[in-house]
PDB file of C-alpha atoms and ligand atoms in Angstrom:
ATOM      1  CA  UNK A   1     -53.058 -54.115 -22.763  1.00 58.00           C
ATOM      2  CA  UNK A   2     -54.318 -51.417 -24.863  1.00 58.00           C
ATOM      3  CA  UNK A   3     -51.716 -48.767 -25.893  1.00 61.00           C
ATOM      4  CA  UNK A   4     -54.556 -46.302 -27.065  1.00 69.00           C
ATOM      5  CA  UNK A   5     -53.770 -42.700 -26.215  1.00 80.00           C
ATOM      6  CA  UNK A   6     -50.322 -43.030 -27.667  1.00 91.00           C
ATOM      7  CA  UNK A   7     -50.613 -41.734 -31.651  1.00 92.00           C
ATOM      8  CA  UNK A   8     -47.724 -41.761 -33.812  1.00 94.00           C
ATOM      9  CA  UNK A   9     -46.296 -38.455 -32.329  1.00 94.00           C
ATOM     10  CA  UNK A  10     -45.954 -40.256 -29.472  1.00 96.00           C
ATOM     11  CA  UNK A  11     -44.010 -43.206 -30.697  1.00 96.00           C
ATOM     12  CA  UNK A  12     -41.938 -40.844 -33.035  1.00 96.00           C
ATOM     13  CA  UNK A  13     -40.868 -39.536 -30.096  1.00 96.00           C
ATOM     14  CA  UNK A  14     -40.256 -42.211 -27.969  1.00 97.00           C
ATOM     15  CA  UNK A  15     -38.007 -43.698 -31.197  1.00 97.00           C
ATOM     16  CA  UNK A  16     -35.932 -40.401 -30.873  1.00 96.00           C
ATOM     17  CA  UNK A  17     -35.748 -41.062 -26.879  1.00 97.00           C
ATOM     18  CA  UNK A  18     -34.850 -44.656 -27.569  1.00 98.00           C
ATOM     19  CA  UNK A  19     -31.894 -43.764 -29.897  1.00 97.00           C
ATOM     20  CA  UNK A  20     -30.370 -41.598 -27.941  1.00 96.00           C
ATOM     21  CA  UNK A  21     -28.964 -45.113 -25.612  1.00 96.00           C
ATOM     22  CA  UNK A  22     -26.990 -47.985 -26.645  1.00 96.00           C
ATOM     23  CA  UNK A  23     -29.451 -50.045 -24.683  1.00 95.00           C
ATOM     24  CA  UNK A  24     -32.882 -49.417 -25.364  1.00 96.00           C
ATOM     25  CA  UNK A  25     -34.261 -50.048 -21.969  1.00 95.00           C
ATOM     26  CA  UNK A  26     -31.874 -47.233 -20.963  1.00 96.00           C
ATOM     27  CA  UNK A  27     -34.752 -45.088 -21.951  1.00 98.00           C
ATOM     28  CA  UNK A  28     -37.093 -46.194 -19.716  1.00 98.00           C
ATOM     29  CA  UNK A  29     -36.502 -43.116 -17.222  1.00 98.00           C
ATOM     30  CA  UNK A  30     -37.621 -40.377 -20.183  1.00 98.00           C
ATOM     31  CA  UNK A  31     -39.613 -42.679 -21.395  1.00 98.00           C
ATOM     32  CA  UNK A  32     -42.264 -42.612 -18.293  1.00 98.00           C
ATOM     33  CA  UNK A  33     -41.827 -39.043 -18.300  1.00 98.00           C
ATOM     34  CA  UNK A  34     -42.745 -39.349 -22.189  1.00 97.00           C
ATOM     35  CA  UNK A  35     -46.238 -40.740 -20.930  1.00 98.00           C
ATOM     36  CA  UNK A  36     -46.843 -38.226 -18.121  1.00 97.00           C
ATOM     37  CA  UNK A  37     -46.593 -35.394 -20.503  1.00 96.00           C
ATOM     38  CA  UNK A  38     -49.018 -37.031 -23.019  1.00 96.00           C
ATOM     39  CA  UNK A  39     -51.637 -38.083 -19.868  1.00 95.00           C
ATOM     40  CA  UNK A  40     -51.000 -36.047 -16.668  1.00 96.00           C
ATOM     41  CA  UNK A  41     -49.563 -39.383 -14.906  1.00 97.00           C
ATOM     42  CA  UNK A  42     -48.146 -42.796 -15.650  1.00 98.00           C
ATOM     43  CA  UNK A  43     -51.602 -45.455 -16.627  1.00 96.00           C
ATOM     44  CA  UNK A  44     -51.718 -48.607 -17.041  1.00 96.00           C
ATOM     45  CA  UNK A  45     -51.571 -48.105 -21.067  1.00 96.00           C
ATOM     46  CA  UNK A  46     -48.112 -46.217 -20.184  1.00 97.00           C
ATOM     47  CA  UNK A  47     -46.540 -48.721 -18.636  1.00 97.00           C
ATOM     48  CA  UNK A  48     -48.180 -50.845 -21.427  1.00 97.00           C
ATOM     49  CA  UNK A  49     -47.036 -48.209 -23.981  1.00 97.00           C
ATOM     50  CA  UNK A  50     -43.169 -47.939 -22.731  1.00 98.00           C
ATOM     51  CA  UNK A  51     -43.284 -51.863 -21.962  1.00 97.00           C
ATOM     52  CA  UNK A  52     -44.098 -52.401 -25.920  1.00 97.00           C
ATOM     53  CA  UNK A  53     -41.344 -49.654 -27.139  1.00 97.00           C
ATOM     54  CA  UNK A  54     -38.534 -51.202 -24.880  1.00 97.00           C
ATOM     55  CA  UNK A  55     -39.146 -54.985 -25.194  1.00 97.00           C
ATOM     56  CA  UNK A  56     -39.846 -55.418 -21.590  1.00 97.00           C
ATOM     57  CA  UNK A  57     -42.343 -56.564 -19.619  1.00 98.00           C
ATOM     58  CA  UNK A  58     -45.219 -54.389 -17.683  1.00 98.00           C
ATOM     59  CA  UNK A  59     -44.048 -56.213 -14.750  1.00 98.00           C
ATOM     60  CA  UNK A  60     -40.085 -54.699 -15.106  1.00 97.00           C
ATOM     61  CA  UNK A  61     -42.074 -50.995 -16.198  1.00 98.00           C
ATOM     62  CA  UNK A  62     -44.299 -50.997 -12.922  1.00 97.00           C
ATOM     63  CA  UNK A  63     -41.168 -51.570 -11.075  1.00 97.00           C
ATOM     64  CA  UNK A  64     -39.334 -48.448 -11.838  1.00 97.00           C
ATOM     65  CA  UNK A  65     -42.599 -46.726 -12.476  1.00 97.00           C
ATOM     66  CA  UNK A  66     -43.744 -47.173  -8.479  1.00 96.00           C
ATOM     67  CA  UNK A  67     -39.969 -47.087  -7.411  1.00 96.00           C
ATOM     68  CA  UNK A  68     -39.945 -43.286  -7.966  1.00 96.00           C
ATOM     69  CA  UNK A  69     -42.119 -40.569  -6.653  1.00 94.00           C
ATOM     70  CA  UNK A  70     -41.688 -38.262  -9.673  1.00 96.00           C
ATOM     71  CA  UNK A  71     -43.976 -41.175 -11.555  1.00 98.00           C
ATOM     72  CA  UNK A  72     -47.578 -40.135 -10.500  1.00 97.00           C
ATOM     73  CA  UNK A  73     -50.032 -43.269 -11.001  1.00 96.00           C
ATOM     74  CA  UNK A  74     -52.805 -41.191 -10.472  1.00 95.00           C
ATOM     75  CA  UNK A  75     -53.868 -38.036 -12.785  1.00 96.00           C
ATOM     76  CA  UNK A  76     -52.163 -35.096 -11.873  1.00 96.00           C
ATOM     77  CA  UNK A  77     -53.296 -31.782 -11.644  1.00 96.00           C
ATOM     78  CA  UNK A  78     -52.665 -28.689 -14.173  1.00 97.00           C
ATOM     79  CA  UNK A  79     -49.408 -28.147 -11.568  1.00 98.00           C
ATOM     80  CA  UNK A  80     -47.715 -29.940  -8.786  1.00 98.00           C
ATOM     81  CA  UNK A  81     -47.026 -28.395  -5.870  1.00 98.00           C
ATOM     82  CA  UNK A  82     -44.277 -30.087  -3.926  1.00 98.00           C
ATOM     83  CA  UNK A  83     -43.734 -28.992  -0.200  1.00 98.00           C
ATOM     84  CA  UNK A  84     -40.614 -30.038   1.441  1.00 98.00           C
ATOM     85  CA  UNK A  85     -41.287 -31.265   4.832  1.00 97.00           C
ATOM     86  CA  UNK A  86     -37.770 -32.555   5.636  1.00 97.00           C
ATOM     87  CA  UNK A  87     -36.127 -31.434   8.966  1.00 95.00           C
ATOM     88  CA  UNK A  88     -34.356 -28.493   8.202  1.00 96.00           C
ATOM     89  CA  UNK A  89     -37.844 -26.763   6.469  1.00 97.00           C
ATOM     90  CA  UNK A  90     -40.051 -28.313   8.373  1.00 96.00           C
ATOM     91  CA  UNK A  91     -38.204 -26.630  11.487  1.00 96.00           C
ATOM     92  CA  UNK A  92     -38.569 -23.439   9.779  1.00 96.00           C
ATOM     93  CA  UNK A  93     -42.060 -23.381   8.952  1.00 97.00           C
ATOM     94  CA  UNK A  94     -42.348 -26.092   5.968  1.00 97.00           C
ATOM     95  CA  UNK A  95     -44.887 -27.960   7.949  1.00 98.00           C
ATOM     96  CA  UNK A  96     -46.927 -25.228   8.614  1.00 98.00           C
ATOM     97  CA  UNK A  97     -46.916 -23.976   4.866  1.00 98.00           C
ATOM     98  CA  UNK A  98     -47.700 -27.961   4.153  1.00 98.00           C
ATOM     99  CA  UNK A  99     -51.194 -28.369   6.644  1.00 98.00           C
ATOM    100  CA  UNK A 100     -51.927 -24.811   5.961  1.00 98.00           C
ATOM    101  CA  UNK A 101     -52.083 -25.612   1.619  1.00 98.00           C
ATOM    102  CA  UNK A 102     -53.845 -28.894   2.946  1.00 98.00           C
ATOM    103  CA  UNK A 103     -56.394 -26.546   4.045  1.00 98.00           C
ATOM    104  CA  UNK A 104     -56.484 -24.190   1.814  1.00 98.00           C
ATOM    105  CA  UNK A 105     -57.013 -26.325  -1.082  1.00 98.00           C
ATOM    106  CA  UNK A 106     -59.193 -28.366   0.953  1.00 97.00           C
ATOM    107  CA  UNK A 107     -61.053 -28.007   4.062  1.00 97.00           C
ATOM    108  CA  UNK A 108     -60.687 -27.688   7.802  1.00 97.00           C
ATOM    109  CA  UNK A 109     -63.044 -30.770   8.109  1.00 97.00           C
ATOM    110  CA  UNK A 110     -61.018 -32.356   4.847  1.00 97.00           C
ATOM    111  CA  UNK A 111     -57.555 -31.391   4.978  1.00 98.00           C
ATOM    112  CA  UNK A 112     -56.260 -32.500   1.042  1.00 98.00           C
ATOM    113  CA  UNK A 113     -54.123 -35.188   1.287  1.00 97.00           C
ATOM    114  CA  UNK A 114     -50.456 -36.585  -0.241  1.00 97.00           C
ATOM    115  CA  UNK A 115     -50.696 -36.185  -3.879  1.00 97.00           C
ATOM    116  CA  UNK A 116     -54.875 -35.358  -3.838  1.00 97.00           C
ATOM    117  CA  UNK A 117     -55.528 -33.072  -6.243  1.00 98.00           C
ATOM    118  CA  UNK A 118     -57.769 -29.930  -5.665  1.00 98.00           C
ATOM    119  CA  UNK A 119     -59.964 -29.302  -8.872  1.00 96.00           C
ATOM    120  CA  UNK A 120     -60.808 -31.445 -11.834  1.00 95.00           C
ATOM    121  CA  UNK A 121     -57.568 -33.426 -12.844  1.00 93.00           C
ATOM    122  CA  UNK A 122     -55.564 -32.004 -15.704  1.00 86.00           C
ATOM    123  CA  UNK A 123     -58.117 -28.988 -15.776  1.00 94.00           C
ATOM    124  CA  UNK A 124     -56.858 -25.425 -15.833  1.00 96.00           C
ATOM    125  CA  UNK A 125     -56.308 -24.612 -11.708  1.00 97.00           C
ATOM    126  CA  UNK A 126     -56.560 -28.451 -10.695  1.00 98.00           C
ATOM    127  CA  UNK A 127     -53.584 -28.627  -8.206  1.00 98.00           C
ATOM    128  CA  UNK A 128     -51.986 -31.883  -6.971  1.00 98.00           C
ATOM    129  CA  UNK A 129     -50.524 -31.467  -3.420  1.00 98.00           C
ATOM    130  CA  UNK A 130     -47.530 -33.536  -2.231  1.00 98.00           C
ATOM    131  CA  UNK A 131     -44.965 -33.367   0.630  1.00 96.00           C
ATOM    132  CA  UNK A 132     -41.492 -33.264  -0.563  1.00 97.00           C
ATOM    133  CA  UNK A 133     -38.038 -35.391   0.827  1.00 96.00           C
ATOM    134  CA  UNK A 134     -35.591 -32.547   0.887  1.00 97.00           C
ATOM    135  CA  UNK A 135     -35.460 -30.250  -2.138  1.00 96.00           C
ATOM    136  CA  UNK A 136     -32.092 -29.387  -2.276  1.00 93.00           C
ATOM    137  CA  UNK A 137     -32.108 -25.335  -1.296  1.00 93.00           C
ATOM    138  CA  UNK A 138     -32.035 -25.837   2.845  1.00 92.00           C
ATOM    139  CA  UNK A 139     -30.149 -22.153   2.719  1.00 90.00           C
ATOM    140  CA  UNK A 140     -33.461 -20.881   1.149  1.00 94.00           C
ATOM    141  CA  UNK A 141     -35.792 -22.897   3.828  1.00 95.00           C
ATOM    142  CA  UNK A 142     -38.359 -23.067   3.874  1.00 97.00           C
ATOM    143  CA  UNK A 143     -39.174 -23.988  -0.077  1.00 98.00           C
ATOM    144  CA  UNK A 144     -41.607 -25.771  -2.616  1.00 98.00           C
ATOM    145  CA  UNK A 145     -41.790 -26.475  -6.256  1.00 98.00           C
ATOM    146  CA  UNK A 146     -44.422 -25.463  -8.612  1.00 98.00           C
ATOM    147  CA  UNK A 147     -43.737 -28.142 -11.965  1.00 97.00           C
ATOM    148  CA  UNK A 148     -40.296 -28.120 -10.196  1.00 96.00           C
ATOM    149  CA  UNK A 149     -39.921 -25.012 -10.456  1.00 95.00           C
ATOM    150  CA  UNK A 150     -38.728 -23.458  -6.512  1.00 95.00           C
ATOM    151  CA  UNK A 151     -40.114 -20.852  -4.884  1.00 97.00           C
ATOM    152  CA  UNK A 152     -37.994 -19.995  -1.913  1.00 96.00           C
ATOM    153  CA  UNK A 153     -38.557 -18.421   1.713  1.00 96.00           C
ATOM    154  CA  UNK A 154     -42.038 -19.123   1.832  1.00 98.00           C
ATOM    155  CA  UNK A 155     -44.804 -18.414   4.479  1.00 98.00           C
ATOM    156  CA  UNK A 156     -48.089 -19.923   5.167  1.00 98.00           C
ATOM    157  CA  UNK A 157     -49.582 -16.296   3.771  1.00 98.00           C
ATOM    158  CA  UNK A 158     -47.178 -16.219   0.658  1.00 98.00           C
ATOM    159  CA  UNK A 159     -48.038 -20.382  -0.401  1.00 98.00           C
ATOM    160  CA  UNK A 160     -51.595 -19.422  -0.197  1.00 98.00           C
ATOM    161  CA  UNK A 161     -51.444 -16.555  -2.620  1.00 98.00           C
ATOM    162  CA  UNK A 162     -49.118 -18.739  -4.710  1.00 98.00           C
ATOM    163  CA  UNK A 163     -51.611 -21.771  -4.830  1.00 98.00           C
ATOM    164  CA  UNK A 164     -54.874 -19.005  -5.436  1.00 98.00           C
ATOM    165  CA  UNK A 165     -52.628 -17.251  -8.428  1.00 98.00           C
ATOM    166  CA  UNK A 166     -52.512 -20.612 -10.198  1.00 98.00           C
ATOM    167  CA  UNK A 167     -56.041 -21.936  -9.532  1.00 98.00           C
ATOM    168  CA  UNK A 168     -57.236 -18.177 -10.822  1.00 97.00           C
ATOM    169  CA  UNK A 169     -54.953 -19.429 -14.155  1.00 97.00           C
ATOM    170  CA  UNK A 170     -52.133 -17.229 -13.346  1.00 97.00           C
ATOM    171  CA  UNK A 171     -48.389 -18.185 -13.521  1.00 96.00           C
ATOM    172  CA  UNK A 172     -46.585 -16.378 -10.879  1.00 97.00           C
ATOM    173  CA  UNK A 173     -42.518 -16.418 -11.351  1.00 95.00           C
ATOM    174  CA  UNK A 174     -40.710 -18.259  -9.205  1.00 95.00           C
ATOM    175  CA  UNK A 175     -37.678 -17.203  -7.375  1.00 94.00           C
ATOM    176  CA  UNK A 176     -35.044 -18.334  -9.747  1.00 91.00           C
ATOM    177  CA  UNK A 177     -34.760 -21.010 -12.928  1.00 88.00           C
ATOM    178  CA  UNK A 178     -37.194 -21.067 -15.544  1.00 89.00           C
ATOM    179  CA  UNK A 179     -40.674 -19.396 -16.114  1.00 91.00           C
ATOM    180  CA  UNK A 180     -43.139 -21.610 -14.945  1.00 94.00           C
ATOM    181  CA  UNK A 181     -45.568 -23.933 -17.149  1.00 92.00           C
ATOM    182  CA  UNK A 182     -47.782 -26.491 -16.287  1.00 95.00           C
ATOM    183  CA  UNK A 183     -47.048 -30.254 -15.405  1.00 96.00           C
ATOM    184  CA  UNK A 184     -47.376 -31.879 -18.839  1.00 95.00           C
ATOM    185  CA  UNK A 185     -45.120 -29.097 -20.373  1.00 93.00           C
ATOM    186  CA  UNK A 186     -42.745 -29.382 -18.158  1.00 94.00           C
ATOM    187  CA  UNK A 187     -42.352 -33.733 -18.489  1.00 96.00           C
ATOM    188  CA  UNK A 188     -42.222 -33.569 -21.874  1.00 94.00           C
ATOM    189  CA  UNK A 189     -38.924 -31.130 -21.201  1.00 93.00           C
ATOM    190  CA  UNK A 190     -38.056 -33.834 -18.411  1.00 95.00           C
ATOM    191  CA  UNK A 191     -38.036 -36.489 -21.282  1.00 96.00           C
ATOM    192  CA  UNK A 192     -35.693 -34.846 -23.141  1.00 94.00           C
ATOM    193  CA  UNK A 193     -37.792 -33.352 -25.525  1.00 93.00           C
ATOM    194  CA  UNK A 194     -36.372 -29.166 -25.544  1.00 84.00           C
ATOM    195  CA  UNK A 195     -37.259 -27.170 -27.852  1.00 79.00           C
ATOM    196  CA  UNK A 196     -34.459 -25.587 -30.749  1.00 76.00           C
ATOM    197  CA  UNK A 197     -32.520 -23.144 -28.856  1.00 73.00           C
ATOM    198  CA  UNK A 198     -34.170 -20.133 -31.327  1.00 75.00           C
ATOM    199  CA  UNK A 199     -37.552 -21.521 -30.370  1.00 75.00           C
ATOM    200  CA  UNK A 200     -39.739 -18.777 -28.725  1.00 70.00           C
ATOM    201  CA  UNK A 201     -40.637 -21.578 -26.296  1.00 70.00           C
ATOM    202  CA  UNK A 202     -36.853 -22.142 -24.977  1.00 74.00           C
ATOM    203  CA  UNK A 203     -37.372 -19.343 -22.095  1.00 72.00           C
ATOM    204  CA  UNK A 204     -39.562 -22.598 -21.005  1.00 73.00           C
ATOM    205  CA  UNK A 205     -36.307 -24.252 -19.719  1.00 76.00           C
ATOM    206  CA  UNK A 206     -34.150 -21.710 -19.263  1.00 77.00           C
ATOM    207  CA  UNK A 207     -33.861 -18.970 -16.498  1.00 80.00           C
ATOM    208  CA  UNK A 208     -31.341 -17.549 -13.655  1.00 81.00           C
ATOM    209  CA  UNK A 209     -30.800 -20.643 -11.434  1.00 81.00           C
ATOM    210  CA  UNK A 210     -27.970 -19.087  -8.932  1.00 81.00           C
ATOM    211  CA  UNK A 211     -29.774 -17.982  -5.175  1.00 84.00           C
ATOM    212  CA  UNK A 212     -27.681 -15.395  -3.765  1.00 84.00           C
ATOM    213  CA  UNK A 213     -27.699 -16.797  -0.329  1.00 81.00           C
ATOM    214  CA  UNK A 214     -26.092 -20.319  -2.040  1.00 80.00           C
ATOM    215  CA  UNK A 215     -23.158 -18.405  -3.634  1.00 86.00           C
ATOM    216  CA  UNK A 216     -22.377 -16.368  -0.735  1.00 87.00           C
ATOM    217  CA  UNK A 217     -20.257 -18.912   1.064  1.00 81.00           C
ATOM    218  CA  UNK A 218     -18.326 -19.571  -1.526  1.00 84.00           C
ATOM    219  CA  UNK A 219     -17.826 -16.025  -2.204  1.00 90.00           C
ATOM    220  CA  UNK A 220     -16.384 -15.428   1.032  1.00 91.00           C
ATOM    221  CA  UNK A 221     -14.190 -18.857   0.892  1.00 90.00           C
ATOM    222  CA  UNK A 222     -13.180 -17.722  -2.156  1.00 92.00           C
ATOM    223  CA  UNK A 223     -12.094 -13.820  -0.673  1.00 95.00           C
ATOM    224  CA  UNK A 224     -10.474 -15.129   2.198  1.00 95.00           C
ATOM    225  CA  UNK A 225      -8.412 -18.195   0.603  1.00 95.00           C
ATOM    226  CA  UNK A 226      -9.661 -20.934   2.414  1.00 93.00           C
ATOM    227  CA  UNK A 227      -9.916 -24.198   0.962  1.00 89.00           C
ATOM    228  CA  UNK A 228     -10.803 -27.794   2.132  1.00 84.00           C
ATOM    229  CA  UNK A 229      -8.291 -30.410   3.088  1.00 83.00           C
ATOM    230  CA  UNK A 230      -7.325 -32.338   0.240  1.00 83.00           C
ATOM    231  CA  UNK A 231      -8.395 -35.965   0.278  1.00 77.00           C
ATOM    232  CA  UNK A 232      -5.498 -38.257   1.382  1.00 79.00           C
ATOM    233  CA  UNK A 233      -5.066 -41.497  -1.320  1.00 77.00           C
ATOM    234  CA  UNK A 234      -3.792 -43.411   1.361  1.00 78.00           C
ATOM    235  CA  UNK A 235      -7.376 -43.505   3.205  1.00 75.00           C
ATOM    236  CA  UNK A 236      -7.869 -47.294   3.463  1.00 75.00           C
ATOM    237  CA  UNK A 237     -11.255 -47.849   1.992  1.00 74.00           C
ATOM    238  CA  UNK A 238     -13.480 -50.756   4.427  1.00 75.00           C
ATOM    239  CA  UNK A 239     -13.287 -54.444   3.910  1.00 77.00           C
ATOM    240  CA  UNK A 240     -15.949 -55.823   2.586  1.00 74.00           C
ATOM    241  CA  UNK A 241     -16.954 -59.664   3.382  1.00 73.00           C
ATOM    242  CA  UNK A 242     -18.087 -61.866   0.123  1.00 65.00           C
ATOM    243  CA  UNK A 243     -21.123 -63.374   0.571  1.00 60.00           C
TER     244      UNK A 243
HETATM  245  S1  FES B   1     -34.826 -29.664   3.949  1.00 50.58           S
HETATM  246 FE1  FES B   1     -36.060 -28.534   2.563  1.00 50.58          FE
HETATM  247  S2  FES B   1     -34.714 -28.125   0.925  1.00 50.58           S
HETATM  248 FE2  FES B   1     -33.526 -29.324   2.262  1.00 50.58          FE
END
């Protein structure tokens, strides 16, 4: 398999990745991110391309590659927008922000579907669409992602003008963490890959990441004294059979 849109940026930088691990196929996690931020999503050539850099076959690469959702095998838009339609936002309205962006970005008649993308792929505005598992800010409910990026307390009105803003080329802030980018940008930082620290581009990964609303109870824990119940070390841990 052909390994053609990889140049020798490319395997520079997967070298770098590669060094960082005392096993090489350690780097197989950046290195699929590597690939998405060179082509929008992990191709065949990708797995081909990490498979030839790690001495392992594309069989072993497709396995992690498909194991994970965060590996897209189909191009990705300019952004990903990630709705989370677990229980606790999807009982406050996640859903509804979810089919309503299915329509928006589609059509009544065509609602756009789990990881569709709305525009040309990788084209400024193209937007891929995906439900989320649980995002991991329930006190902010309901929330999605923009490159990862969250965007808290949303409404059905307030994910539509979020979705329009980027299609029009905008990047609207999020709530909290860093400015946003686009999808490529932001896998390349995913790899590893951050700019110096006096780079002009380091705002890219950096940004206030503390919610108010997630600090608050341990504000008031912390005010009033109370603590949890230390962990006994006499807790017998559960037999387990041999097999
Ligand atoms: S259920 Fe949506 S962030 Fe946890």
């Amino acid at each position: 398999m052909s390994t053609e849109p990889f140049g020798e940026d490319t395997v520079a930088d997967a070298r770098e990745l590669i060094a960082r691990y005392p096993e090489s196929r350690s780097a197989l996690l950046p290195l699929l991110h590597l690939v998405q931020s060179v082509q929008g999503y992990v191709s065949q050539e990708g797995i081909a391309f990490c498979a030839q850099q790690l001495g392992l076959s594309e069989a072993e690469v497709s396995a992690v590659a498909t194991f994970y959702t965060m590996y897209k095998r189909k191009p990705c838009g300019e952004h990903l927008v990630s709705v989370c339609t677990n229980t606790l936002c999807a009982a406050m309205g996640g859903d509804a922000v979810y089919q309503k962006l299915q329509r928006h970005l589609g059509s009544d008649d065509e609602p756009l579907g789990h990881e569709q993308v709305a525009g040309t792929p990788g084209e400024p505005g193209s937007i891929m669409l995906e439900h989320a598992e649980c995002l991991a800010a329930c006190d902010l409910a309901p929330v999605l992602q923009v490159n990862y990026e969250y965007f808290d307390n949303q409404t059905e009105q307030s994910a539509v003008e979020l979705v329009d803003a980027l299609q029009r080329g905008d990047k609207p802030a999020p709530t909290r963490g860093a400015p946003l980018s686009d999808f490529k940008t932001v896998e390349r930082r995913l790899a590893g890959l951050l700019p110096d620290a006096d780079d002009e581009y380091w705002s890219d990964v950096d940004g206030p990441s503390q919610a108010v609303e997630t600090v608050r109870g341990a504000q008031l824990a912390a005010d009033r004294g109370w603590t949890a119940p230390a962990m006994s070390d006499d807790v017998p841990l559960p037999e387990v059979e041999a097999k």
